Structures are given as structure tokens and as C-alpha cells.
PDB file of C-alpha atoms in Angstrom:
ATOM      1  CA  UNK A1384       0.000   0.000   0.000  1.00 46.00           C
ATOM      2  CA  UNK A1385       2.656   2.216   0.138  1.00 38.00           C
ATOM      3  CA  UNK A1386       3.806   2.794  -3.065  1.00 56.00           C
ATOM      4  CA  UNK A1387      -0.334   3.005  -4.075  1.00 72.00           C
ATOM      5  CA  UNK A1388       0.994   1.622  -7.611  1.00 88.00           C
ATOM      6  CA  UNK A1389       2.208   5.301  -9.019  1.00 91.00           C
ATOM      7  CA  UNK A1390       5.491   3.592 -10.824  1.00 91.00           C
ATOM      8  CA  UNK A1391       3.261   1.401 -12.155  1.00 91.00           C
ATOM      9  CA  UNK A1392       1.015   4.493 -13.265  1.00 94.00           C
ATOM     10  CA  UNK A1393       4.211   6.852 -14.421  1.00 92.00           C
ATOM     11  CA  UNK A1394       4.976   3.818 -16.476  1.00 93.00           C
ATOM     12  CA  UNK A1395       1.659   3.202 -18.485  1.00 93.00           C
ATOM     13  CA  UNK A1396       1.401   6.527 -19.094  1.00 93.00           C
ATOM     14  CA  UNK A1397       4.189   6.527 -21.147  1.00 94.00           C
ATOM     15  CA  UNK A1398       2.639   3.892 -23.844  1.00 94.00           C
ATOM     16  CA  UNK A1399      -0.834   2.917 -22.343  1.00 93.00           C
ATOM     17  CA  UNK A1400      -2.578   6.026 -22.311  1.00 94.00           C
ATOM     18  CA  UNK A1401      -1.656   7.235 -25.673  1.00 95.00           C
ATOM     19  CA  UNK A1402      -2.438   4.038 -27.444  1.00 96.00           C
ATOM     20  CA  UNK A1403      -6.477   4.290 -25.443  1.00 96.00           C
ATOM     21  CA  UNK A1404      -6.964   7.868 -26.641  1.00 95.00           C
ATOM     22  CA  UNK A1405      -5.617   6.294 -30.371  1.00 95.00           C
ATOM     23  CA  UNK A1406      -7.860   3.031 -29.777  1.00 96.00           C
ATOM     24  CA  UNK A1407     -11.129   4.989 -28.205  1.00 97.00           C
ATOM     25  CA  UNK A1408     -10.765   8.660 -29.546  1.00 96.00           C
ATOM     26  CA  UNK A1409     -11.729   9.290 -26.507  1.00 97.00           C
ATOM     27  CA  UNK A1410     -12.520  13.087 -25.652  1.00 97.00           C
ATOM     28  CA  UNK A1411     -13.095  14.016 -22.222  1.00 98.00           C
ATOM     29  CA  UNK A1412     -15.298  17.080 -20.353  1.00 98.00           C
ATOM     30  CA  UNK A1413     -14.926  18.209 -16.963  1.00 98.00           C
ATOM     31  CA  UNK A1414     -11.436  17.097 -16.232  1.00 98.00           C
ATOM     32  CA  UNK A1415     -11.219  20.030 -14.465  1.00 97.00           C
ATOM     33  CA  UNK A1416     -13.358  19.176 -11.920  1.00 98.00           C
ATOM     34  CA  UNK A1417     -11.019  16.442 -10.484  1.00 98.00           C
ATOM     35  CA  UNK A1418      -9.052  18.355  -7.380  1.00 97.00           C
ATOM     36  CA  UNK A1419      -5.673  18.664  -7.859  1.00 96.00           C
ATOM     37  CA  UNK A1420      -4.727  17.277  -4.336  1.00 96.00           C
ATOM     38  CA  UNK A1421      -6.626  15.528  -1.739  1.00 96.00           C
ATOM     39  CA  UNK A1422      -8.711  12.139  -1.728  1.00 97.00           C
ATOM     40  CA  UNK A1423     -12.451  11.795  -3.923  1.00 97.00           C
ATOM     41  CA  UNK A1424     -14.410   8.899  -5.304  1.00 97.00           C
ATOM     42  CA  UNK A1425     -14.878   8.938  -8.778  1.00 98.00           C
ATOM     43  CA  UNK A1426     -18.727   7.008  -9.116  1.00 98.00           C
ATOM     44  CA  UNK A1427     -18.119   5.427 -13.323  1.00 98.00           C
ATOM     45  CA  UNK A1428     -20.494   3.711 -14.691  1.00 98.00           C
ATOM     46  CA  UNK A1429     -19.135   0.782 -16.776  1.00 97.00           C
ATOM     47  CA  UNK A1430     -20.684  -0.669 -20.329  1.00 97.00           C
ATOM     48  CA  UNK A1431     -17.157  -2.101 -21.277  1.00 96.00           C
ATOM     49  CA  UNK A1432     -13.793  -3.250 -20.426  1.00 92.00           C
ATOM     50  CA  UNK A1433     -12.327  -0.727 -22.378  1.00 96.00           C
ATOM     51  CA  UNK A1434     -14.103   1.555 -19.299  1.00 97.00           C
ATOM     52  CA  UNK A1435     -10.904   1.151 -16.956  1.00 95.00           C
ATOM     53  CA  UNK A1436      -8.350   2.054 -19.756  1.00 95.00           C
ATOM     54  CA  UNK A1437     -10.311   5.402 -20.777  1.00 97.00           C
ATOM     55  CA  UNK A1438     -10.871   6.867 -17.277  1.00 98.00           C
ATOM     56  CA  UNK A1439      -7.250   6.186 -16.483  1.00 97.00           C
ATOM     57  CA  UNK A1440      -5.886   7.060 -19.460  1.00 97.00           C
ATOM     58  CA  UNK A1441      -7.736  10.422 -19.701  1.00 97.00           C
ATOM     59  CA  UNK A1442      -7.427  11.249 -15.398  1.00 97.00           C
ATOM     60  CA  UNK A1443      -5.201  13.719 -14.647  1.00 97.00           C
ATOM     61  CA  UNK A1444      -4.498  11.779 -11.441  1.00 96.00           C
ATOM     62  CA  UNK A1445      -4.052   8.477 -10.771  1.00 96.00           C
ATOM     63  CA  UNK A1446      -6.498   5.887  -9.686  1.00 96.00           C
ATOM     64  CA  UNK A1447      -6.605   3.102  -7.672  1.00 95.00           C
ATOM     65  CA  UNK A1448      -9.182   1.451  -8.671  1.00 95.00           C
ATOM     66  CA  UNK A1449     -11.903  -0.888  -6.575  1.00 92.00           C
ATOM     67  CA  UNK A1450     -12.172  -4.547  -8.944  1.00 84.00           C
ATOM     68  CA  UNK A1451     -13.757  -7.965  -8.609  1.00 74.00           C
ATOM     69  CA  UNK A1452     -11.506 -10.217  -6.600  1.00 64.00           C
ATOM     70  CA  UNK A1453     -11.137 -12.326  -9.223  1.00 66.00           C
ATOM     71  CA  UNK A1454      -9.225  -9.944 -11.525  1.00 65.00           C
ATOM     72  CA  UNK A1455      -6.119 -11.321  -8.835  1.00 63.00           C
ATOM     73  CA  UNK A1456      -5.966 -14.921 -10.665  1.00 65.00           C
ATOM     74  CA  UNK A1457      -6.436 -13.772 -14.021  1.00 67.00           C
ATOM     75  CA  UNK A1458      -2.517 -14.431 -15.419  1.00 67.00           C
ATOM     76  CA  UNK A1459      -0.506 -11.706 -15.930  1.00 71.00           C
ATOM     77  CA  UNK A1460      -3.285  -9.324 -16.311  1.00 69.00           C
ATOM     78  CA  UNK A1461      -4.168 -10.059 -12.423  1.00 70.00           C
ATOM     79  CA  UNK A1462      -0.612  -9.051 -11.679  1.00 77.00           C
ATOM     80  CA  UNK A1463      -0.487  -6.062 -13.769  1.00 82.00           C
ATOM     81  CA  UNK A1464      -3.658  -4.688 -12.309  1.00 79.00           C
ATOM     82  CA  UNK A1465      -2.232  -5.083  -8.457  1.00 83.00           C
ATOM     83  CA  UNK A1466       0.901  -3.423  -9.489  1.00 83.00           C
ATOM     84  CA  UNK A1467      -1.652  -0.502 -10.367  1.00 88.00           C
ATOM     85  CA  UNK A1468      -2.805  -0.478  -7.050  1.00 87.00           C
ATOM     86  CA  UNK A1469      -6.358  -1.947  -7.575  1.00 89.00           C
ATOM     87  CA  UNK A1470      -8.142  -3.219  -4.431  1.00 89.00           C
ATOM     88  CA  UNK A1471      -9.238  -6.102  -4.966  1.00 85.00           C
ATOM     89  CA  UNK A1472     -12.810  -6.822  -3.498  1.00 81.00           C
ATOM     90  CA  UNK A1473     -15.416  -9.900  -3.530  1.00 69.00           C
ATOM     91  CA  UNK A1474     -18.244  -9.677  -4.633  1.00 61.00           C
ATOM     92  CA  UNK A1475     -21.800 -10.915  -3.577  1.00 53.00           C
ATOM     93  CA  UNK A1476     -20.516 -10.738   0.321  1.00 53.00           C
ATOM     94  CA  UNK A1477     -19.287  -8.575   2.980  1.00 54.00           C
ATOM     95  CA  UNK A1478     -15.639  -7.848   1.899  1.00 62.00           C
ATOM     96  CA  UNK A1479     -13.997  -6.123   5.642  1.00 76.00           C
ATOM     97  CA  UNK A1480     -10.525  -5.873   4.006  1.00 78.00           C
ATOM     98  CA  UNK A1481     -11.810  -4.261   0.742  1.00 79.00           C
ATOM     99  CA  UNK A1482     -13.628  -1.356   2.814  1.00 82.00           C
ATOM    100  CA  UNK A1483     -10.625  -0.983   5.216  1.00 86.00           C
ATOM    101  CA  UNK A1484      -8.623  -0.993   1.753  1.00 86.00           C
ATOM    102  CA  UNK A1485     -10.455   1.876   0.549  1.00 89.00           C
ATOM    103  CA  UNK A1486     -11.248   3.885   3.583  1.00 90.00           C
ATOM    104  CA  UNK A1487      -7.277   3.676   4.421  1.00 91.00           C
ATOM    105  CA  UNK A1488      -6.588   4.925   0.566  1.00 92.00           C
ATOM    106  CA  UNK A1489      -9.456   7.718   0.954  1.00 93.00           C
ATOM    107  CA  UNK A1490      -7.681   8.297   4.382  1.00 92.00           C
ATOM    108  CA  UNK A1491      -4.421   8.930   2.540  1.00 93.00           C
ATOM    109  CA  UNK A1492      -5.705  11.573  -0.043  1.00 95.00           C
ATOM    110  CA  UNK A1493      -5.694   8.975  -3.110  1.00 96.00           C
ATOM    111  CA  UNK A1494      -8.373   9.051  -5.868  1.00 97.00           C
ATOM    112  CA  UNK A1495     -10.730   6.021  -6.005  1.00 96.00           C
ATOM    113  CA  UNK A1496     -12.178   4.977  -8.688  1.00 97.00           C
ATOM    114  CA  UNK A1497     -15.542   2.687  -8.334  1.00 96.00           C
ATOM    115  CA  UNK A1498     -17.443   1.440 -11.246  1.00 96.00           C
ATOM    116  CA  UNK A1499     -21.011   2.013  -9.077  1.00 96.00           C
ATOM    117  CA  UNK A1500     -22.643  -1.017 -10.517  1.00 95.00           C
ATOM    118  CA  UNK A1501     -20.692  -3.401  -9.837  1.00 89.00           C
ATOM    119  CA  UNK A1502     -20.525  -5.166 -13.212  1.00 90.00           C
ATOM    120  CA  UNK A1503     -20.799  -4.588 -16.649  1.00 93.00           C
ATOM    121  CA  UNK A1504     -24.025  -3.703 -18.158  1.00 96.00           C
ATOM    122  CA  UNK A1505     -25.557  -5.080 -21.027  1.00 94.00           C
ATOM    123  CA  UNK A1506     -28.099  -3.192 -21.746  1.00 95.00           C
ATOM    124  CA  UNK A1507     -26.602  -0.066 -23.071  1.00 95.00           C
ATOM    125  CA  UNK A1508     -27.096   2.497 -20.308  1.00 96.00           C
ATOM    126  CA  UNK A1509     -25.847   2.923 -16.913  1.00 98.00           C
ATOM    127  CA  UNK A1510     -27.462   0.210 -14.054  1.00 97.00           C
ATOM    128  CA  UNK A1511     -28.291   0.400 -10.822  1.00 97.00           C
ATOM    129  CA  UNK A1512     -25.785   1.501  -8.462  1.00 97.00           C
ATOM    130  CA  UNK A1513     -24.580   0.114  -5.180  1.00 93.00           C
ATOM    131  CA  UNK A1514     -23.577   1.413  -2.068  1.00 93.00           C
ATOM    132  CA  UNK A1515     -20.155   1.584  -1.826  1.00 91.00           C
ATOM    133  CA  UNK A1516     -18.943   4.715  -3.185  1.00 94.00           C
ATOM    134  CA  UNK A1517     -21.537   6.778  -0.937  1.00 95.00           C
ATOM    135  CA  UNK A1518     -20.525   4.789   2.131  1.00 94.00           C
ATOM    136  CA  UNK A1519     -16.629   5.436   1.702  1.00 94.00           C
ATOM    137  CA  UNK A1520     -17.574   9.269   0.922  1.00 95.00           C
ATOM    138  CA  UNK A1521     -19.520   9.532   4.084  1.00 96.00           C
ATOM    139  CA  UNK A1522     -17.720   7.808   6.208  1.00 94.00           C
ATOM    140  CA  UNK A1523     -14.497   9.322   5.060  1.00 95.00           C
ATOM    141  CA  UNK A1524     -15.853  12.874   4.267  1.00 95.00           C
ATOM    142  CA  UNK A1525     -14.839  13.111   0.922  1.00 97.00           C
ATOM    143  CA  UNK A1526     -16.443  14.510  -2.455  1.00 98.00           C
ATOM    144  CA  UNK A1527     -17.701  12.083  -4.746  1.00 98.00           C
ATOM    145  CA  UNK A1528     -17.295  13.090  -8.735  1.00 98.00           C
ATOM    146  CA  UNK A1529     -19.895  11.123 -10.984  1.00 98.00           C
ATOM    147  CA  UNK A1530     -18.272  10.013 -14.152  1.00 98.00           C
ATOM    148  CA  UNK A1531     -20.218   8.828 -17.171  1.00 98.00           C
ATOM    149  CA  UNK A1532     -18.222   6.764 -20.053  1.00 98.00           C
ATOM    150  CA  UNK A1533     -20.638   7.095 -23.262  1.00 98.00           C
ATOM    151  CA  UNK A1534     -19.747   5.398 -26.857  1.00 97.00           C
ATOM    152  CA  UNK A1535     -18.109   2.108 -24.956  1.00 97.00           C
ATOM    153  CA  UNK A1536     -21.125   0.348 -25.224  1.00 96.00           C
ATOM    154  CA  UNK A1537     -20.489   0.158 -29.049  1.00 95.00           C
ATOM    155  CA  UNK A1538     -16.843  -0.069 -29.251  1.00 96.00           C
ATOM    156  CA  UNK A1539     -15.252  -3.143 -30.211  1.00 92.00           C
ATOM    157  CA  UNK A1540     -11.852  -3.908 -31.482  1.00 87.00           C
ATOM    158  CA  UNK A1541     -11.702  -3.510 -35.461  1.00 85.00           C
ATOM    159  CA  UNK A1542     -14.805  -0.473 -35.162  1.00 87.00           C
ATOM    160  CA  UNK A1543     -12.835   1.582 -32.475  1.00 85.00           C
ATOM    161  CA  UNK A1544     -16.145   3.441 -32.233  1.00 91.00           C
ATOM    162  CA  UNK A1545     -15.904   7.118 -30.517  1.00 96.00           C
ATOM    163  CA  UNK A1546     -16.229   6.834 -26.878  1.00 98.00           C
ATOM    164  CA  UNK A1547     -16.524  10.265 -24.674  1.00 98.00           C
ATOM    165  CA  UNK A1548     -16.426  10.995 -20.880  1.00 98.00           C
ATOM    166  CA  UNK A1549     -17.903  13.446 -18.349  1.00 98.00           C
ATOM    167  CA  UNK A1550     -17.073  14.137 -14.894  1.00 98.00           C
ATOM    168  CA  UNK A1551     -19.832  15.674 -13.046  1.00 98.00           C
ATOM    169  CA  UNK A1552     -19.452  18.562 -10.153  1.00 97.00           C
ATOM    170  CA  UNK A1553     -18.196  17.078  -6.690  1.00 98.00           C
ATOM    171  CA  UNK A1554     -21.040  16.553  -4.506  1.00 97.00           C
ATOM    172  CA  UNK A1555     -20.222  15.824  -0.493  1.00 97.00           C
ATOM    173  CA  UNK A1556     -22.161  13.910   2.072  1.00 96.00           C
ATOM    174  CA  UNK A1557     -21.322  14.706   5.228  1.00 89.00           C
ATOM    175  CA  UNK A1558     -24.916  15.798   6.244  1.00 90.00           C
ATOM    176  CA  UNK A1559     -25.856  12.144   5.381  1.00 93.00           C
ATOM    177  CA  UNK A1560     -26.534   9.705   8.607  1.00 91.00           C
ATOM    178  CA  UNK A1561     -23.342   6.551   8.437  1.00 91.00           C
ATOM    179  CA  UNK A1562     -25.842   3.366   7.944  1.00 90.00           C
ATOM    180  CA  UNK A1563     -27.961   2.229   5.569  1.00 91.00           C
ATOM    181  CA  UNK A1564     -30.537   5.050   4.839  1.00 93.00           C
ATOM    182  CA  UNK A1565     -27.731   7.486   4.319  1.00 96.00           C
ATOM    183  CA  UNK A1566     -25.951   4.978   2.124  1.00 96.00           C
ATOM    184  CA  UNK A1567     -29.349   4.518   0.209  1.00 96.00           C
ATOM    185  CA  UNK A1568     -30.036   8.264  -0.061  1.00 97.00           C
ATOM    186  CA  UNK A1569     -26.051   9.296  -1.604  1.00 98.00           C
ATOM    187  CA  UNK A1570     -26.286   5.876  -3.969  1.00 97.00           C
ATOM    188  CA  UNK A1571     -29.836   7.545  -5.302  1.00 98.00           C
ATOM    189  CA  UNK A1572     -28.322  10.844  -6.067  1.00 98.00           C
ATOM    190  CA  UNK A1573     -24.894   9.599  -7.340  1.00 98.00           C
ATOM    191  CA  UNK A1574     -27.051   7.140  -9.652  1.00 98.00           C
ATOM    192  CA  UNK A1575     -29.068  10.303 -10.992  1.00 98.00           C
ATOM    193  CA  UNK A1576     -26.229  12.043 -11.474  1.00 98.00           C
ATOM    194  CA  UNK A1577     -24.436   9.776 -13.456  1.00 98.00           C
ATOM    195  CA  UNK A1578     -27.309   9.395 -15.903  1.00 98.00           C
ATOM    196  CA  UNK A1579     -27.806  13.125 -16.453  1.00 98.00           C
ATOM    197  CA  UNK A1580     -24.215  12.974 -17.895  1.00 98.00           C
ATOM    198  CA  UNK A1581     -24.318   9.953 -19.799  1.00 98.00           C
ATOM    199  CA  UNK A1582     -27.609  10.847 -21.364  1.00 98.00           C
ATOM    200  CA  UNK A1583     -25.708  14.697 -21.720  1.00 98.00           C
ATOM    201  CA  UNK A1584     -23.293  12.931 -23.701  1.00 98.00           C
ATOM    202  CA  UNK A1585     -25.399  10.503 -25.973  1.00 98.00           C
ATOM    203  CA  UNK A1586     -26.126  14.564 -27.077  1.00 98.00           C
ATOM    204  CA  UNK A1587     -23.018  15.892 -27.121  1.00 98.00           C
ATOM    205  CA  UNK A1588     -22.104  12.733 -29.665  1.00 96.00           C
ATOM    206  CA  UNK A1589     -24.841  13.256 -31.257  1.00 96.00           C
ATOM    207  CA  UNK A1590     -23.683  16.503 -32.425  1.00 96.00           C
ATOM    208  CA  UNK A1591     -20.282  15.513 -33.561  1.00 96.00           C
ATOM    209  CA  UNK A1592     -18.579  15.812 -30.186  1.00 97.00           C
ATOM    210  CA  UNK A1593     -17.743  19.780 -30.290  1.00 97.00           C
ATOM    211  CA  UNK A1594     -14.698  20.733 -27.633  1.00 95.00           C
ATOM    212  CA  UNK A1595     -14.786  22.863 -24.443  1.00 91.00           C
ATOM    213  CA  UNK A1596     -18.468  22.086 -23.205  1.00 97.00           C
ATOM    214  CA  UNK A1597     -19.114  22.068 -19.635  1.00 97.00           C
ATOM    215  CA  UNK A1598     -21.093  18.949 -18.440  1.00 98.00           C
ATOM    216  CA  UNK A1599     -23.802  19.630 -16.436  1.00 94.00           C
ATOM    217  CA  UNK A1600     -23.780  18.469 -12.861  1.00 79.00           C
TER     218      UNK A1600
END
């Protein structure tokens, strides 16, 4: 944990990141919006594998991001992905280690980035979200920045369809209660908010992608 996988980072930067934003033509709004210092949960929704390379590749910061457990026997790319700092997390049970994981990182002023659902979705559009970015924002007091990827859902290797990105305005949580109804009540809004954007950009593509628009929320 305490290198938080930034050599790793420094070093796919340098040949990773260039080759997604070739692959994706990705084009991102609201970068901005991601603080320069100082921990935040980024709240993605995720259509596509391709999800994890965009965000990172287009982040000013780097990310350590929250994955299925599984992603640790997976060979080579298992071991990649922990040099990245990913915390690993399993899913379909209460996973003590993964929350300590991710309060400790939030603790330490890192950037965390949680695909809300929990899984890919199939059906085109963002899914229903689950709890744990608005518990480790409340219980860590930190802003959470909705993120919707948009053009993944179509993108396959050999079409290298557009894909776009929008980070949303921080939103805190403080005034929420720590338990379950406060959990509820952040996951609601940070699930609105992340459809706002992704249906924002389903426009924005729409109209050939012009630069220097400021997403909405």
C-alpha cells in the first residue's frame, strides 16, 4: 500500500494512455473538476472493459481502482492490475478488508475509482448503483465526482467506435446519517447524477462531439 501503484502508473502513461486515446478517440469534459490534491471517489459507470483504460488514461491523477476479486488470478493481467494499485474486493458478500482498503486509501488523499454497478451492463445504459462509493464518501468525508463513459457500449476492437467521458461537479455527504438510509439516499443521487451525464453525452455525440463544453452536474 505504500507505493499506491504510481510507478506502475508513471509507467503506463508513457505507452498505455496514448495508445487508449488512439484506440477509443476518446474526448473528455470536466477534467477540471477532479481536485488537484486531496482524496475523492470517482462514481463510473461501466458498459465495457475498455471503461478502466479510458478513465485512467484520460485522469489527470491516478487511480486506484476498486475490482472484482477475481481480476487477482487472471494471469498476468491479475498481476499487472495489483501493481496498479487496484483493491481487490469480492463480490456478492461482505468484503472487511476491501472497505478498510479503501477507507485507508481515501484516508491517505488517493483518488478512487468505483465502477457504481458493480458489473458490466448489457443493456446499453448505466445500471443500478450500489452502495459503496456513498458509504466510503460519508464515512471518510470526501467529495464524490460522478463520471459517465458514453460510446463504450459500441466499441469493439476492429470499429474503435468514438467513446466520450464526463465528470460531473463534486457533490459531499457529510450531512448524510453513516448506515444504511444514508448509504441509500447518496447511492440515489450519485445514480441520478451519473445518468444526467451519460444521457448529456449521448447529445453531445450526437452533435459531432464539439470541444470545451461544460457537463452539467
Amino acid at each position: 500500500m505504500a507505493q499506491y501503484g504510481d510507478f506502475a502508473w508513471r509507467t503506463s502513461r508513457l505507452y498505455l494512455s496514448p495508445l487508449t486515446t488512439i484506440a477509443t478517440r476518446a474526448r473528455a469534459y470536466g477534467l477540471e473538476r477532479i481536485p488537484a490534491t486531496g482524496s475523492c471517489v470517482l462514481a463510473i459507470n461501466h458498459l465495457h472493459w475498455i471503461d478502466v483504460a479510458i478513465v485512467g488514461a484520460l485522469s489527470p491523477r491516478n487511480i486506484n481502482y476498486v475490482a472484482k476479486g477475481e481480476v487477482q488470478r487472471v494471469p498476468l493481467v491479475g498481476r499487472f492490475l495489483l501493481w496498479h494499485g487496484v483493491i481487490p474486493v469480492r463480490r456478492g458478500e461482505s468484503d472487511r478488508d476491501a472497505v478498510r482498503a479503501m477507507r485507508a486509501y481515501a484516508a491517505s488523499g488517493r483518488v478512487i475509482g468505483l465502477f457504481v454497478e458493480g458489473t458490466r451492463q448489457r443493456t446499453g445504459r448505466p445500471g443500478k448503483a450500489q452502495p459503496g462509493a456513498a458509504m466510503v464518501a460519508i464515512q471518510e468525508s470526501v467529495p464524490v465526482l460522478p463520471v459517465a463513459v458514453y460510446g463504450t457500449q459500441s466499441w469493439r476492437i476492429g470499429n474503435f467506435a468514438p467513446c466520450s467521458l464526463a465528470v460531473g461537479q463534486p457533490v459531499r455527504f457529510e450531512d448524510m446519517p453513516k448506515g444504511g438510509r444514508g448509504y441509500r439516499e447518496a447511492t440515489a443521487e450519485i445514480e441520478h447524477r451519473i445518468n444526467v451525464l451519460f444521457d448529456w453525452l449521448a447529445d453531445v455525440q450526437a452533435q459531432g462531439r464539439p470541444r470545451d463544453l461544460a457537463p452539467p452536474v
